[in-house]
Short mmCIF file of C-alpha atoms in Angstrom, two decimals:
data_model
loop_
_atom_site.label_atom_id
_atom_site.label_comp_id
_atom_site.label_asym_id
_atom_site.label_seq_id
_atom_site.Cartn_x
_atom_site.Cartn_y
_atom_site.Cartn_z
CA UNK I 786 239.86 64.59 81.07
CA UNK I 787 241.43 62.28 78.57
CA UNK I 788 239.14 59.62 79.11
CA UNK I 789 236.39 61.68 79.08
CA UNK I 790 236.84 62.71 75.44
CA UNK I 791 237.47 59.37 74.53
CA UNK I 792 234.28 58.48 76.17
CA UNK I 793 232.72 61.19 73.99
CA UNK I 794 234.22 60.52 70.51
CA UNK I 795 233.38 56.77 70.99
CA UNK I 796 229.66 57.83 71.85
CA UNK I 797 229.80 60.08 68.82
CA UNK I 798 231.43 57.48 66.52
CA UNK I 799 228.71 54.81 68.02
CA UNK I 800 225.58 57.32 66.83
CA UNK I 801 227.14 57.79 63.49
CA UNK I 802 227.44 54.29 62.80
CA UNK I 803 224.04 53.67 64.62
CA UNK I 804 222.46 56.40 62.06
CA UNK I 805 223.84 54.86 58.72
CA UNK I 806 222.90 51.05 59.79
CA UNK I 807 219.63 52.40 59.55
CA UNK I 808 219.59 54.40 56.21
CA UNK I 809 221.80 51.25 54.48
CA UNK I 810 219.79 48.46 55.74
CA UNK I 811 217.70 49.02 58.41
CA UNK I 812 214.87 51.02 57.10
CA UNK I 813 213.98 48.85 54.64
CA UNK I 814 213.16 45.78 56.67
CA UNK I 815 211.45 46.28 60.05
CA UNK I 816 208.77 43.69 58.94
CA UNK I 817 207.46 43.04 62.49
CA UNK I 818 207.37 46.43 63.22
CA UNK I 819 205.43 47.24 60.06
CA UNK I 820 202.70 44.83 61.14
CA UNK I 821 201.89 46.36 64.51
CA UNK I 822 202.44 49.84 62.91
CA UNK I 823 199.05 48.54 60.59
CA UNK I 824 197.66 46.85 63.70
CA UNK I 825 197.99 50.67 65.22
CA UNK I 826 196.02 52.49 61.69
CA UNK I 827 193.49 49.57 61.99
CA UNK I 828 192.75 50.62 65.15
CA UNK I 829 192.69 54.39 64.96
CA UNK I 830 190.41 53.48 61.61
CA UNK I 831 188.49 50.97 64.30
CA UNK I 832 189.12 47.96 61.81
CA UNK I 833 190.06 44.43 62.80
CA UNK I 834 193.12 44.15 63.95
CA UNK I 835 193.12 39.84 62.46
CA UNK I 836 192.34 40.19 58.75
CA UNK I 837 192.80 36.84 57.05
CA UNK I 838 194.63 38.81 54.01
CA UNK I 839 197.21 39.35 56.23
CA UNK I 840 198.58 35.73 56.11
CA UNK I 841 201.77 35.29 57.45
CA UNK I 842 202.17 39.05 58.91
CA UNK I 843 198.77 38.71 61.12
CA UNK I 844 199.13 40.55 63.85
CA UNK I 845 200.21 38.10 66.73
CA UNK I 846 199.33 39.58 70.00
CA UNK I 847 196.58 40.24 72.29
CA UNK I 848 194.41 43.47 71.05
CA UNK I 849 195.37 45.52 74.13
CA UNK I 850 199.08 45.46 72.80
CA UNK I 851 198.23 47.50 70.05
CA UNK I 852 197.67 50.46 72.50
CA UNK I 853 201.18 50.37 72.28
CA UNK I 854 201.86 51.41 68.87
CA UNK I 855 198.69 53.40 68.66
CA UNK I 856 200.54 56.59 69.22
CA UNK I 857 203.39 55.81 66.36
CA UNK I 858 200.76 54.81 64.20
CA UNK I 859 199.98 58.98 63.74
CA UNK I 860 203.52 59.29 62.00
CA UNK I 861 204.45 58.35 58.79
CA UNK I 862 206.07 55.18 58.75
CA UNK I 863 209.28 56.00 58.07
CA UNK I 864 209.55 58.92 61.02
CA UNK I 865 207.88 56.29 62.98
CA UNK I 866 210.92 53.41 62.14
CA UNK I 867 213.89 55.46 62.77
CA UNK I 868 211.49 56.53 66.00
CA UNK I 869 210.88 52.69 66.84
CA UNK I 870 214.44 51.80 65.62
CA UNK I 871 216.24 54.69 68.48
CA UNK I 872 214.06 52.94 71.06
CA UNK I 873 215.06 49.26 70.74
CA UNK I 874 218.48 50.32 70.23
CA UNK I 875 218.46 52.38 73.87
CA UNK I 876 216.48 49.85 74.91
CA UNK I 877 219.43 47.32 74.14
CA UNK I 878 222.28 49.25 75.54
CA UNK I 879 220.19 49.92 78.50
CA UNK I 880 219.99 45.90 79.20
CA UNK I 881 223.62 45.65 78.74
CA UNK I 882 224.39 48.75 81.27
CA UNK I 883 221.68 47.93 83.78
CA UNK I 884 222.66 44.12 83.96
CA UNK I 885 226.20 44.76 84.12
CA UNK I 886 225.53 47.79 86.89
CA UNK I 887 223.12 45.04 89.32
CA UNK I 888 225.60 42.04 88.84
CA UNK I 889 226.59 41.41 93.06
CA UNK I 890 230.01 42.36 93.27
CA UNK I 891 232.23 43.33 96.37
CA UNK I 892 235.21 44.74 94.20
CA UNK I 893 235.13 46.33 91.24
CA UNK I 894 232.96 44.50 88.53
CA UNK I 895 235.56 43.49 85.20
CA UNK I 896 234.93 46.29 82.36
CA UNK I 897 235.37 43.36 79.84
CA UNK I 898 231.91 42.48 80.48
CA UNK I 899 230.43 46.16 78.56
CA UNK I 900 232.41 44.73 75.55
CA UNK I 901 231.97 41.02 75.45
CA UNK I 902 228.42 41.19 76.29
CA UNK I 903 227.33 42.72 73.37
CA UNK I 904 229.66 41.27 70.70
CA UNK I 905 228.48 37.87 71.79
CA UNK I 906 224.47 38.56 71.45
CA UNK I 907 225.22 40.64 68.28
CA UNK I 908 223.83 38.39 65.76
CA UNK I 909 220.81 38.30 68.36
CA UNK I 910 220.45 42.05 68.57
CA UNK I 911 220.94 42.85 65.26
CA UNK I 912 218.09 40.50 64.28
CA UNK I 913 216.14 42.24 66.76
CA UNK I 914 216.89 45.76 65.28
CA UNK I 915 216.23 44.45 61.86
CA UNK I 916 213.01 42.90 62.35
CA UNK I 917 212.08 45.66 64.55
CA UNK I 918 210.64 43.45 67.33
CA UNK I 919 209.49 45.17 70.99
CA UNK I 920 211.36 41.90 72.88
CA UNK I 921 214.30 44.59 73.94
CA UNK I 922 211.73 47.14 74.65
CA UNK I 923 209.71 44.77 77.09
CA UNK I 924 212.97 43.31 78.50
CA UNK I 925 214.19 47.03 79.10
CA UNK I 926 211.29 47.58 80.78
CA UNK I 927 211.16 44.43 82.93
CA UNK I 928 214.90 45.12 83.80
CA UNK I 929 213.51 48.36 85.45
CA UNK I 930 211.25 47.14 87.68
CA UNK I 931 213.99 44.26 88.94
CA UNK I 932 216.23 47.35 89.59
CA UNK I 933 213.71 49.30 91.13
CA UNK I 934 212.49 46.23 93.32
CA UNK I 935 216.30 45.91 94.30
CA UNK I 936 216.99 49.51 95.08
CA UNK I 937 213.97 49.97 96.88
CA UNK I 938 214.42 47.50 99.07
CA UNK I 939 218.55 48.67 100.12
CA UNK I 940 217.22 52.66 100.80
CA UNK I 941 213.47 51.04 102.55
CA UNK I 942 213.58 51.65 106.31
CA UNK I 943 213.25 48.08 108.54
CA UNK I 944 209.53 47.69 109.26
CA UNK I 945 208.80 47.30 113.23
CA UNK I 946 207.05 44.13 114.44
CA UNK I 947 204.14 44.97 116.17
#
């Protein structure tokens, strides 16, 4: 029961931090995200997407990823950052938790790993969060599909040769 509540205030203590990173610092940036949050109004306003005004924050990807960010581009844009900001942050913890929970093991895998993990690829994921990139987001998603490959095949009954 102990641990439980520990597990609990740490969670809490996590969000809180979590939620002021992004009122101090966060919200201001989010450069990358701004651009496909554009990419998203052009669309909706069935503009180009590649304006050469743009310059350096020209919307880098194929026009199908904009689909993406079509539905965030309805919000204001600061709703629409903390929004974008929750996701790559759950996206993050869920690469750390999924690829510590597949690692092969036949004993019990070393908790160390949930803590190491992340301190080492902090200056990587705090980038991330800052610039408000989709790379977690796509890896989350990728990560999924290995799992569900993996799972599916342990619970899939043996096929018969005919």
């Amino acid at each position: 029961m102990i641990l439980r509540k520990k597990t609990y205030l740490f969670i809490f203590i996590a969000l809180i931090l979590l939620i002021s990173l992004f009122f101090l610092k966060i919200q201001e940036h989010m450069r990358d995200f701004e651009v496909n949050y554009t990419a998203g109004k052009r669309l909706r306003a069935s503009e180009t997407l590649y304006q050469s005004e743009d310059g350096h924050y020209l919307f880098k990807y194929f026009p199908s990823a904009v689909l993406f960010y079509l539905p965030l581009s309805f919000l204001p844009l600061g709703l629409a950052k903390a929004l974008w900001y929750s996701l790559v942050v759950f996206s993050l913890c869920f690469l750390v938790y999924m690829s510590y929970r597949m690692l092969p093991s036949k004993g019990e895998k070393p908790k160390y790993l949930l803590v190491f993990t992340p301190l080492i690829l902090t200056k990587f994921f705090l980038r991330e969060i800052q610039l408000g990139q989709i790379n977690a987001v796509g890896g989350m998603v990728l990560l999924f599909m290995v799992w569900y490959l993996i799972s599916e095949k342990d619970e899939r009954p043996a096929r018969k040769e005919l």
